[in-house]
Coordinates of C-alpha atoms in Angstrom, one line a residue:
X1 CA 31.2 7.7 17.1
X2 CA 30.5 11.4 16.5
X3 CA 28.3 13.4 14.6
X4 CA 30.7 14.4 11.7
X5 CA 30.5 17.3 9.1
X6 CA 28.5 16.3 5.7
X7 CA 31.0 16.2 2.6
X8 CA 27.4 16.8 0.3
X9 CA 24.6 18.7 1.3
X10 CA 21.5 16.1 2.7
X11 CA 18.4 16.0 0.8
X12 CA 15.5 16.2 2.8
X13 CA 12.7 13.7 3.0
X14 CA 9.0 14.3 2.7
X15 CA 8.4 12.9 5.9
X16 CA 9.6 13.5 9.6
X17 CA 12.3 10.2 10.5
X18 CA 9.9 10.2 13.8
X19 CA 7.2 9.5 11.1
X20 CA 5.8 6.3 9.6
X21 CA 2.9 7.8 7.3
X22 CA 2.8 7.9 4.5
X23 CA 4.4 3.9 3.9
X24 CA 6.4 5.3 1.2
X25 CA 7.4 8.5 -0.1
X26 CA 9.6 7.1 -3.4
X27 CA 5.9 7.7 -5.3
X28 CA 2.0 7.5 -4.3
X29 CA -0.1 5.0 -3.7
X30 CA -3.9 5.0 -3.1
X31 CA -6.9 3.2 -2.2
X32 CA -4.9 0.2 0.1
X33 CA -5.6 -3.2 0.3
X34 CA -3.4 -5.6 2.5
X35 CA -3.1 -8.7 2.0
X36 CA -1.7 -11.1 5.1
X37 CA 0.8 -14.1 3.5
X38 CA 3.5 -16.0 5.6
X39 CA 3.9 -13.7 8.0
X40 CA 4.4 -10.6 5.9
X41 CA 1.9 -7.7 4.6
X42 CA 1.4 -7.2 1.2
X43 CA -0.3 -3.6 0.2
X44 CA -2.0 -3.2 -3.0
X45 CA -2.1 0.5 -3.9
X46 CA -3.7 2.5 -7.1
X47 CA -0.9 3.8 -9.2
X48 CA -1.6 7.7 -8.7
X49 CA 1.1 9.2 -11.3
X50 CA 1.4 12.9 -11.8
X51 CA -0.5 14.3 -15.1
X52 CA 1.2 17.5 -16.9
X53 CA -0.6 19.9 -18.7
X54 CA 1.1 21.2 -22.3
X55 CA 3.0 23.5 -19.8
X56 CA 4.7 20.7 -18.0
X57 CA 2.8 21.7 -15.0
X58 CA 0.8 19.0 -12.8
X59 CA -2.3 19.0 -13.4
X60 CA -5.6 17.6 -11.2
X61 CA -5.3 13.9 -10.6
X62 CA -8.8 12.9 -12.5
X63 CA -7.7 8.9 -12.1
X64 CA -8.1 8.6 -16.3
X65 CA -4.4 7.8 -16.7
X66 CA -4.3 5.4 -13.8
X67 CA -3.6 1.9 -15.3
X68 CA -0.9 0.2 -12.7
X69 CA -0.8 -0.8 -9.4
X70 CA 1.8 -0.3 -6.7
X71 CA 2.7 -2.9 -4.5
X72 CA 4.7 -3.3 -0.9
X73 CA 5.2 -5.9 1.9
X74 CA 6.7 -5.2 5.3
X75 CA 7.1 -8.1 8.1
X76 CA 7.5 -5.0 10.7
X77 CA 5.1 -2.7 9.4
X78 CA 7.8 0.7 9.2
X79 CA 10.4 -0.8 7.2
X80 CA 8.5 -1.6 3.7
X81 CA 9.7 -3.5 0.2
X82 CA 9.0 -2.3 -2.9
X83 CA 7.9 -4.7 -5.3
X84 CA 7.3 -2.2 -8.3
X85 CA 4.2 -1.0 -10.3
X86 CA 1.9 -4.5 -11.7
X87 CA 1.4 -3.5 -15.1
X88 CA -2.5 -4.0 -14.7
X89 CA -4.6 -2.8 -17.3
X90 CA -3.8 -0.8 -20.7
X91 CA -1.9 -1.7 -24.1
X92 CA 0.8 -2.8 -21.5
X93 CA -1.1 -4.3 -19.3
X94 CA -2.3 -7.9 -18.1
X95 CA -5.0 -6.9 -18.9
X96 CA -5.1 -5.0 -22.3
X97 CA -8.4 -4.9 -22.5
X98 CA -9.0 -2.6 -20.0
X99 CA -8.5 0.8 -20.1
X100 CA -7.8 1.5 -15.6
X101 CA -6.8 0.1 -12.6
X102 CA -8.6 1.5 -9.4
X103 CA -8.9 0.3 -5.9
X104 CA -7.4 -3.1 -5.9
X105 CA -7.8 -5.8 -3.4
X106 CA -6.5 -9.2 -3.2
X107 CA -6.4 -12.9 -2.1
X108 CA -4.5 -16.4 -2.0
X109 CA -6.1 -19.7 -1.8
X110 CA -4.2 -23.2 -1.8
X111 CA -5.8 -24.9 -5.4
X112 CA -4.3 -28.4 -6.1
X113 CA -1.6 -27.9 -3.4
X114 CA -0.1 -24.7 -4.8
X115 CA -0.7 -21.1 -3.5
X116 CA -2.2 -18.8 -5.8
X117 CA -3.0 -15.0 -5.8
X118 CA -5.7 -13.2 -6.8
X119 CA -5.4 -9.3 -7.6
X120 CA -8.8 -7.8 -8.3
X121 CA -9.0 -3.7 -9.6
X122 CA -11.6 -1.8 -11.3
X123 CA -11.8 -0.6 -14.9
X124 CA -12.8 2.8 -14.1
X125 CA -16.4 2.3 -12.8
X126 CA -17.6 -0.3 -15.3
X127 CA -16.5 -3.3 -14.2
X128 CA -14.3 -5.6 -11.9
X129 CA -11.3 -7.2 -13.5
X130 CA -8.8 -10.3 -12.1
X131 CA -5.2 -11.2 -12.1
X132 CA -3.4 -14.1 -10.9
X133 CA 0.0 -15.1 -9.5
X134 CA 2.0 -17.9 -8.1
X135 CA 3.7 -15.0 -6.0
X136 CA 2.3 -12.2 -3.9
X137 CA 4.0 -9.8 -6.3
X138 CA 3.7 -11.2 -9.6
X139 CA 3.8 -11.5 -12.6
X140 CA 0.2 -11.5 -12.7
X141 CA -1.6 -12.4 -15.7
X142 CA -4.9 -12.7 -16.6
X143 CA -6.3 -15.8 -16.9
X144 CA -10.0 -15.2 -18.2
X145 CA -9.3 -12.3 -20.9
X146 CA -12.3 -10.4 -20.0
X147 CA -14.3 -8.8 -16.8
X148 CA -15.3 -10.7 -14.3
X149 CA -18.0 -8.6 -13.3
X150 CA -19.2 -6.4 -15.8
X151 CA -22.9 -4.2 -16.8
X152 CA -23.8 -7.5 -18.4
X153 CA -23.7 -9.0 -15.2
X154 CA -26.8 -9.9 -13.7
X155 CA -27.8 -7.1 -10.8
X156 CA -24.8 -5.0 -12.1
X157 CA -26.5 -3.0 -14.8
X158 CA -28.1 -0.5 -12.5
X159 CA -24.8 0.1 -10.0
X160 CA -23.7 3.4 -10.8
X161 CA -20.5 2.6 -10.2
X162 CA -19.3 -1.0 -11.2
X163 CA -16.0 -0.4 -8.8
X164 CA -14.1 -0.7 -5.8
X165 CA -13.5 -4.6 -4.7
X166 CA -13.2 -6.9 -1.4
X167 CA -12.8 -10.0 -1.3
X168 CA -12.9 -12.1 2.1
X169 CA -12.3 -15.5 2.5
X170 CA -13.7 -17.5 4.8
X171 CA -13.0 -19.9 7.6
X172 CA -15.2 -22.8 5.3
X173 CA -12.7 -22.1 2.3
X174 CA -15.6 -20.1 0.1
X175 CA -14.7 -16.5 -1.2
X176 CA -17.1 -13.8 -1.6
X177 CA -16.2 -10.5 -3.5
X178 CA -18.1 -7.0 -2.3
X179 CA -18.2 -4.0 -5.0
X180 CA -20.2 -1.3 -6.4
X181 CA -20.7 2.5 -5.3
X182 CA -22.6 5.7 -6.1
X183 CA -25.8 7.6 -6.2
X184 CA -28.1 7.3 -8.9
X185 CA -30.0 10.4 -8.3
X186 CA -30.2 13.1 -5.9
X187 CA -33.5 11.7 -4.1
X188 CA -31.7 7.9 -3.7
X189 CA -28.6 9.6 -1.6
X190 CA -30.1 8.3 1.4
X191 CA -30.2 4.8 0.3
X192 CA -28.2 4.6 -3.2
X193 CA -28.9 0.5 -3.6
X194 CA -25.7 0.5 -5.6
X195 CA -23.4 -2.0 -3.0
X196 CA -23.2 -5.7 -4.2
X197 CA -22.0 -9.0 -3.4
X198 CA -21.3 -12.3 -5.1
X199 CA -20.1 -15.8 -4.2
X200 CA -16.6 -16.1 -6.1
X201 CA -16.3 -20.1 -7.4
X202 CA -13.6 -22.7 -6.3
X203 CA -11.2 -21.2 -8.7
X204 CA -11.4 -17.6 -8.1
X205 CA -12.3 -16.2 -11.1
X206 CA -15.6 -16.6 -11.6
X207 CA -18.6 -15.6 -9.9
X208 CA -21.0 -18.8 -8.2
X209 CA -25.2 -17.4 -9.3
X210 CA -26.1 -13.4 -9.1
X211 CA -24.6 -11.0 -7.0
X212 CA -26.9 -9.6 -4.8
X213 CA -27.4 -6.0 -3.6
X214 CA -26.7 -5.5 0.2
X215 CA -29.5 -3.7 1.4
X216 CA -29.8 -0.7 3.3
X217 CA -26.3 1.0 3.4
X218 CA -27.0 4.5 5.2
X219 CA -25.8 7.3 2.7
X220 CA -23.3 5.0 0.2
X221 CA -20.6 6.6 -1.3
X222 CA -18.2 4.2 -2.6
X223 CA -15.2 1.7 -1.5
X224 CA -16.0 -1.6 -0.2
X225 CA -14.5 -3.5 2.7
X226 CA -15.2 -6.6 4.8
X227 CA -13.7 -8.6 7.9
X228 CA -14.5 -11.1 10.0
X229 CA -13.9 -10.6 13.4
X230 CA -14.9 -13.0 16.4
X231 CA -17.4 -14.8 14.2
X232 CA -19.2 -11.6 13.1
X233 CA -18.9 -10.0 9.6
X234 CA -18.1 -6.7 9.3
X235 CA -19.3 -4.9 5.9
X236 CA -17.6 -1.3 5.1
X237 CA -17.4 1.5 3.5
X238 CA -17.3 5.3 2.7
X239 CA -20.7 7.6 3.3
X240 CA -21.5 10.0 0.4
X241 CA -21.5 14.2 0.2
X242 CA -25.0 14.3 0.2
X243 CA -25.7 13.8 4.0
X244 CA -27.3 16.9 5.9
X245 CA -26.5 18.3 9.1
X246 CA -29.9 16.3 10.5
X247 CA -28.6 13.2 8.8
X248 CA -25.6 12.8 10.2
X249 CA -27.0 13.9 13.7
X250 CA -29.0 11.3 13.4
X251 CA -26.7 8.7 12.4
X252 CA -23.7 9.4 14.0
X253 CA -21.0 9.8 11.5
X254 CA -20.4 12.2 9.0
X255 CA -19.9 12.7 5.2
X256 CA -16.9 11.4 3.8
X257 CA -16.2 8.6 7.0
X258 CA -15.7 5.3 7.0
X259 CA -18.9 3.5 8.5
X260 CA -19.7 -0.2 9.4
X261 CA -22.8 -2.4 9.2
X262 CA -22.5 -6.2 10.5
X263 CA -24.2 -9.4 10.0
X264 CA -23.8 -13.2 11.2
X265 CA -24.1 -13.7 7.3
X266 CA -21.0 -13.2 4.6
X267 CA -24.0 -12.3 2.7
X268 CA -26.3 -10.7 5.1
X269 CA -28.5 -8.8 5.7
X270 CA -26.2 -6.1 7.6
X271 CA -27.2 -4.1 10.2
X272 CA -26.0 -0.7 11.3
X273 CA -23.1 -0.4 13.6
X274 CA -20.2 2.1 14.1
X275 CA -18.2 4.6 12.2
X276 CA -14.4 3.7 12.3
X277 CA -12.3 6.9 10.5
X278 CA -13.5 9.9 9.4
X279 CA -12.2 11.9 6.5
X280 CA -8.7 12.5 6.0
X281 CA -9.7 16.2 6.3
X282 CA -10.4 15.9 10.1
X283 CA -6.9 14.8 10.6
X284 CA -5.0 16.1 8.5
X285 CA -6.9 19.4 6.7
X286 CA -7.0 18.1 3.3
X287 CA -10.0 15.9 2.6
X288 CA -11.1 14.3 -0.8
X289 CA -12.5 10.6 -1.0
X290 CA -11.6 8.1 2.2
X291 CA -10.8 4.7 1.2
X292 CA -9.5 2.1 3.3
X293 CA -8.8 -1.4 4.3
X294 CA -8.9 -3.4 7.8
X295 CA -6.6 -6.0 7.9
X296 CA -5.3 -8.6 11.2
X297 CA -1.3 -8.8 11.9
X298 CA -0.2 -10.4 14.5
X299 CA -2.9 -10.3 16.6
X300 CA -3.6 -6.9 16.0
X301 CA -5.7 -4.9 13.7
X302 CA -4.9 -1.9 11.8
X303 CA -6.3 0.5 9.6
X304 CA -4.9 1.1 6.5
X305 CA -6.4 3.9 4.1
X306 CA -4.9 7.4 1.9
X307 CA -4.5 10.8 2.3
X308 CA -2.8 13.8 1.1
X309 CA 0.5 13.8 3.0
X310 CA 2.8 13.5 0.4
X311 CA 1.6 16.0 -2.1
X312 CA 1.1 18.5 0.8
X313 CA 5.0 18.1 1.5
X314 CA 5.8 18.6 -1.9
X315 CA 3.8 21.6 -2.7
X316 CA 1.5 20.0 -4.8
X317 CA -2.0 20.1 -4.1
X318 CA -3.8 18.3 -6.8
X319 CA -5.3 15.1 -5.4
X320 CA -2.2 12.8 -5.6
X321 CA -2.7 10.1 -2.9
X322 CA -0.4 8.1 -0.3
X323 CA -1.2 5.2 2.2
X324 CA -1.3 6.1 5.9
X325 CA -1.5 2.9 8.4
X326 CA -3.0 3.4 11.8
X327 CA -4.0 1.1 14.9
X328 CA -7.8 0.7 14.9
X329 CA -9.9 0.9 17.3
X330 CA -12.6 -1.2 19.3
X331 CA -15.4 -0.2 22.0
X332 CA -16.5 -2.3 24.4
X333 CA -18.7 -4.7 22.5
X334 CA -15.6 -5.6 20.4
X335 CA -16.5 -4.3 17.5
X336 CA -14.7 -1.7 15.1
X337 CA -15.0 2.1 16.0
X338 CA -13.5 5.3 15.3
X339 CA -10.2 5.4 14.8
X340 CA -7.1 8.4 14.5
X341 CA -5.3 8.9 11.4
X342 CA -2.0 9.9 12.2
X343 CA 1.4 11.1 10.7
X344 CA 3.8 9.2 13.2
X345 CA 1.6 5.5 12.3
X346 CA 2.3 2.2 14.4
X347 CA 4.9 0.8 16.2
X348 CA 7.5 -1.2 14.5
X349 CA 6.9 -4.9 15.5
X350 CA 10.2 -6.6 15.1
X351 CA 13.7 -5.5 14.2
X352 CA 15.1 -5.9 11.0
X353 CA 18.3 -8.2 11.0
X354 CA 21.4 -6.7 10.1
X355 CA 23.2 -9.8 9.2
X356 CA 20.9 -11.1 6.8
X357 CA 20.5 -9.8 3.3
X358 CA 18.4 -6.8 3.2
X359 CA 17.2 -5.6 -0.2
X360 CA 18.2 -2.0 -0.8
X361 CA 14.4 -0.9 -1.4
X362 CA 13.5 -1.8 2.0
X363 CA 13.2 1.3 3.8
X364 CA 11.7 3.2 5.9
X365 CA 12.0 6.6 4.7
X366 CA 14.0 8.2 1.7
X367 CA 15.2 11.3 -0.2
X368 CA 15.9 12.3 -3.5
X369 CA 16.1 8.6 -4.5
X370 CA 13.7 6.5 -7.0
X371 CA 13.2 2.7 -7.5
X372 CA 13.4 0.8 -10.4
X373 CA 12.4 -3.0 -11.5
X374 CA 15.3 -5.6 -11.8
X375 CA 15.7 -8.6 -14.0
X376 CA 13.6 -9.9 -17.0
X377 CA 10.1 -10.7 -15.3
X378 CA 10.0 -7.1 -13.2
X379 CA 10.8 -5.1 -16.5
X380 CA 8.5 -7.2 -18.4
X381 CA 5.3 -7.7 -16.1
X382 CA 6.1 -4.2 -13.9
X383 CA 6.4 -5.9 -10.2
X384 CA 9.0 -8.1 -8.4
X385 CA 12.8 -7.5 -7.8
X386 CA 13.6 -3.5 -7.3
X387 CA 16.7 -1.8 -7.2
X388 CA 17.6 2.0 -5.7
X389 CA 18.4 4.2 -8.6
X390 CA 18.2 7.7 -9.4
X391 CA 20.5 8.7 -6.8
X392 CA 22.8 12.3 -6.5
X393 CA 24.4 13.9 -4.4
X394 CA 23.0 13.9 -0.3
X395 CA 20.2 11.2 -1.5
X396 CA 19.6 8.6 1.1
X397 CA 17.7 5.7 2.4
X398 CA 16.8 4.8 5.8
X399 CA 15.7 1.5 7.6
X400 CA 14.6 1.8 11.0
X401 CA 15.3 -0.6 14.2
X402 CA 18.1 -2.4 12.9
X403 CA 19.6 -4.7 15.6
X404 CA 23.6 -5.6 15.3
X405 CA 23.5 -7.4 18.7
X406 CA 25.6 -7.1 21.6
X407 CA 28.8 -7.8 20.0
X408 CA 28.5 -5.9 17.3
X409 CA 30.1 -5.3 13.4
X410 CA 32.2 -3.2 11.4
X411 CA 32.0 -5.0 8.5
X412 CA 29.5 -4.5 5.4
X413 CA 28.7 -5.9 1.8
X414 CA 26.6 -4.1 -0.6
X415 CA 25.9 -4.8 -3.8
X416 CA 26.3 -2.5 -6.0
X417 CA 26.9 -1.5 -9.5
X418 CA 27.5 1.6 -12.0
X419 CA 30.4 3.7 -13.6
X420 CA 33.5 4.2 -11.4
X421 CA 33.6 6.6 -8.4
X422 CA 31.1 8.2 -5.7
X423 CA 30.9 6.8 -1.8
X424 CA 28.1 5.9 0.2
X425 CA 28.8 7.1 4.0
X426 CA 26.9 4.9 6.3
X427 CA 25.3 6.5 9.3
X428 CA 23.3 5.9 12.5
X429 CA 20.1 7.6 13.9
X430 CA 19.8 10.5 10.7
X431 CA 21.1 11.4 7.7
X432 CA 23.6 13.5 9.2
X433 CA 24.3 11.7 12.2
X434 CA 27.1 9.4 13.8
X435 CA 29.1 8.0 10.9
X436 CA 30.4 4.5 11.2
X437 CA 32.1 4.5 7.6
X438 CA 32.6 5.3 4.2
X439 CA 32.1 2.8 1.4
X440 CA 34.8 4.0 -1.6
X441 CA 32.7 2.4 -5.0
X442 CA 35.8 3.1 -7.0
X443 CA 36.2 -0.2 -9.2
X444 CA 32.7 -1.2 -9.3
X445 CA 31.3 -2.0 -12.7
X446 CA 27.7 -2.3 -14.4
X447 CA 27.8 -5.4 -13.3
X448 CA 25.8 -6.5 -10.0
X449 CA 28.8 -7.1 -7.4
X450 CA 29.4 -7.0 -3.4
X451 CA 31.8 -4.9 -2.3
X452 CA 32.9 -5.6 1.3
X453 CA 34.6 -3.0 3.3
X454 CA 35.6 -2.5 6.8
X455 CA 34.1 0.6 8.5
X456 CA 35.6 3.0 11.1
X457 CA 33.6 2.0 14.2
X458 CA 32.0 -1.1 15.1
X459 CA 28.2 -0.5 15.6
X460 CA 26.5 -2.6 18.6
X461 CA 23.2 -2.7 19.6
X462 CA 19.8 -1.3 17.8
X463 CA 19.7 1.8 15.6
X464 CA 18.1 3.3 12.9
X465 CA 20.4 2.9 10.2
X466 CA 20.8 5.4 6.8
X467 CA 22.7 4.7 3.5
X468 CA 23.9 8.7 2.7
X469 CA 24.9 8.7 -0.8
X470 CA 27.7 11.1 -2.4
X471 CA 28.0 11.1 -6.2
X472 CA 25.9 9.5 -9.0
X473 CA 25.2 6.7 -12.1
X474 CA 25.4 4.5 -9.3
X475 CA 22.7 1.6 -8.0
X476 CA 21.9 -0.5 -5.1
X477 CA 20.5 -3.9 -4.8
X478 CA 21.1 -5.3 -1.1
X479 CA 23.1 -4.9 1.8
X480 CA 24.3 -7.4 5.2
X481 CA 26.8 -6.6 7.8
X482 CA 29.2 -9.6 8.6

C-alpha cells in the first residue's frame, strides 16, 4: 500500500495520534471516577458543556448549567466507548429534583444474585444524590426520590460544601461513601473539618448511623477519594489556595495537589502520608481545581483526573475540563506518591480485535465528528447505545492497535445508514496515510444496514486503523473485517 492523495481535505484532531490524553475529544468530561466491571473501565465524568453569552460567545464555565454526566469504558485503556450523557439531575433528569450533577463516582454490588450499579453525584454543594442501574451505563433511575445525604443530615449541616463523592467497597462486602469540602473561614484553612464519612447500608442507598468527620485533613480543599491498597486505606484529596509558602515547606506538597492520608481503618483515624499529582498547572500551564480518581486494572494502578487540554487546543480558555489518565506512582514503602500528568497517557494494554464487531464510537482519537444516543432507552434516559453522527467532509475516527493477524483481510462490513452517496476511505497509521479501500455508501438508506465491500489491499498484521469520511447526512454504528 501507498500513501495516496486525499480526495477531501483532513480535519484535524485536538490531540497528537501519538497522544492518549485527553480520553476523548468528541466533548469534555470532568472530575473522573472509574469504575472496574468485568474486565472493562467505566469513567464517570461531569458533563462540562459550553455556556454562551447573548452574543453567542462562550462564556466562563461557572458549573451552574452542569446537570448530566458523561460516561466511557475501555478494556485497553486508548481505545474508549462512548456510552452517552446520563441524564442526572434537572426537569429531564433521574433525578428532577435536583438542580446539578458534579463529581460523580460509582459502584456495583451483587444484591439477591443480580449486579447492580450505583452512580452517586453532587447537587451543586448541598447534598449527595444516587442512581441505580442494572448496567454500568444505564438507564439509571432513582430509586429513593430524594438526597441521600443532605444539610439535614446529621454532621452535614456545618460542611461547607455537601459535595464531591467516593465510595469504596470493601473486601467484607460493606460500602462506605467519603464527601464534603471547603473552608469555612479564613482562620480554619489549615484544618477546614469539612471531609466526611458514612457507612452506606446493604442496599446502597442509604446511609448505616452519622457520618463522621475525618479529622485532621492538612489544608482541605475539596474532592474525595479512597483505595485500598495492600490492606491499608488510602484517604484523598485536593489541598486548598490558602497554603503559604511556610506551609507547604513544611508539609511537602503544594496548593492545588492531590495529597494522601492512610489508616488501617475504612473509617480511621488517617494519618499523613504522601502527595500523588500536583496541579494540572505544573504540567501542563493551565491550572484550576485538581480532581482525581485512583483506580486498579489489571494489576496496575492509574491515575485518572482533568485538565485543560482540550479547550487549550481549541482556543477556548474558559474552564472547560477533559479527563487525562496516567500511571501512578509508588515509593518504596508501597504506598501512592507523586505522579506525572502527561499528554501521551498509558500504554494500550491489549489490541482491539478486528474481526469482532466494533462499535463505531470506539475510538481513540477523532475530528470534526460528534456522537449521538441510539434506540429508545439512550434517547430516553441519555446513556447506552451511540452512534457517529455529525460527520462532513475529511471527518474521521481512529482506533488504535488493531490486530488483523498474520493472514490478514480485505474484506469489511459497516453498518451504516443515511441519504444516498458519500464514501468512507479506510486507512492505516493516520488520516492521510496508506489506503486499503474505499467504501461507496451509494444505496444505503435510513435504515441501519451492513454494507460489505472488498477493499484494494489486504491489511495483515497490527495497525492503527482510521475511518476518513468524504461527504455527509451519513451515520455509523459498527464495523468487523471478515
Amino acid at each position: 500500500m501507498e500513501t495516496v492523495a486525499t480526495e477531501v481535505s483532513i480535519e484535524e484532531s485536538y490531540k497528537k495520534l501519538s497522544d492518549h490524553n485527553p480520553l476523548m475529544v468528541q466533548r469534555f468530561g470532568a472530575d473522573p471516577y472509574a469504575l472496574v466491571y468485568e474486565d472493562r473501565v467505566y469513567m464517570y465524568m461531569t458533563g462540562d458543556d459550553f455556556s454562551y453569552d447573548e452574543k453567542g460567545e462562550v462564556t466562563e464555565n461557572t458549573y451552574g448549567n452542569i446537570n448530566t454526566i458523561n460516561v466511557i469504558s475501555s478494556d485497553d485503556l486508548v481505545n474508549w466507548t462512548d456510552h452517552g450523557t446520563v441524564y442526572a439531575a434537572g426537569k429531564d433528569g433521574a433525578a428532577s429534583w435536583g438542580n446539578n450533577s458534579w463529581a460523580p463516582a460509582a459502584a456495583y454490588k451483587n444484591i439477591d444474585g443480580q449486579d447492580k450499579f450505583f452512580l452517586y453525584f453532587a447537587n451543586n454543594g448541598n447534598g449527595i444524590a444516587v442512581l441505580e442501574a442494572d448496567t454500568p451505563y444505564g438507564p439509571f433511575t432513582d430509586p429513593i426520590k430524594k438526597p441521600l445525604i443532605s444539610r439535614d443530615t446529621p454532621t452535614c449541616a456545618e460542611v461547607t460544601w455537601l459535595f464531591d463523592p467516593a465510595v469504596l467497597m470493601d473486601d467484607d462486602g460493606s460500602a462506605y461513601i467519603y464527601f464534603g469540602g471547603g473552608v469555612p473561614s479564613p482562620d480554619k484553612a489549615a484544618n477546614p473539618g469539612t471531609a466526611r464519612v458514612a457507612k452506606l447500608s446493604d442496599d446502597m442507598i442509604h446511609i448505616e448511623g452519622d457520618p463522621k468527620p475525618i479529622e485532621n485533613v492538612d489544608y482541605l480543599f475539596e474532592d474525595s477519594g479512597i483505595n485500598k491498597i495492600d490492606g491499608t486505606y488510602y484517604y484523598s484529596y485536593c489541598s486548598n489556595f490558602s497554603m503559604t509558602k511556610a506551609a507547604e515547606k513544611e508539609l511537602g506538597f503544594d496548593q492545588g495537589e492531590i495529597v494522601t492520608m492512610k489508616s488501617k481503618n475504612p473509617m480511621g483515624p488517617f494519618k499523613r502520608c504522601n502527595p500523588v499529582l500536583k496541579n494540572p498547572e505544573h504540567f501542563f500551564g493551565l491550572g484550576g481545581n485538581n480532581h482525581h480518581c485512583i483506580f486498579e486494572f489489571k494489576k496496575k494502578y492509574y491515575i485518572a483526573y482533568h485538565s485543560r487540554i482540550l479547550e487549550e487546543k481549541m482556543g477556548i480558555l474558559k474552564g472547560y475540563r477533559s479527563t487525562n489518565i496516567d500511571v501512578l506512582s509508588f515509593n518504596e514503602k508501597g504506598e501512592p506518591s507523586a505522579s506525572r500528568g502527561t499528554r501521551k497517557g498509558v500504554k494500550q494494554l491489549k489490541p482491539i480485535d478486528a474481526f469482532k464487531e466494533n462499535m463505531a464510537v470506539t475510538m481513540s482519537n477523532s475530528a470534526g465528528i460528534k456522537t449521538t444516543q441510539y434506540g429508545e432507552d439512550a434517547v430516553k434516559y441519555g446513556s447506552g447505545d451511540m452512534i457517529v453522527t455529525d460527520i462532513s467532509d475529511g471527518s474521521w475516527i481512529s482506533v488504535s492497535g488493531v490486530d488483523f493477524g498474520i493472514d490478514g483481510t480485505d474484506s469489511l462490513t459497516v453498518c451504516i445508514r443515511g441519504k444516498s452517496g458519500g464514501k468512507i476511505h479506510v486507512r492505516v497509521e493516520k488520516p492521510d496515510g496508506e489506503e486499503a479501500g474505499v467504501i461507496d455508501l451509494k444505496g444505503i438508506t435510513s435504515k441501519f444496514k451492513e454494507k460489505t465491500v472488498k477493499l484494494d489491499n489486504k491489511i495483515v498484521g497490527k495497525h492503527d486503523l482510521f475511518f476518513v469520511f468524504e461527504g455527509e447526512d451519513f451515520e455509523m454504528l459498527s464495523w468487523k473485517f471478515n
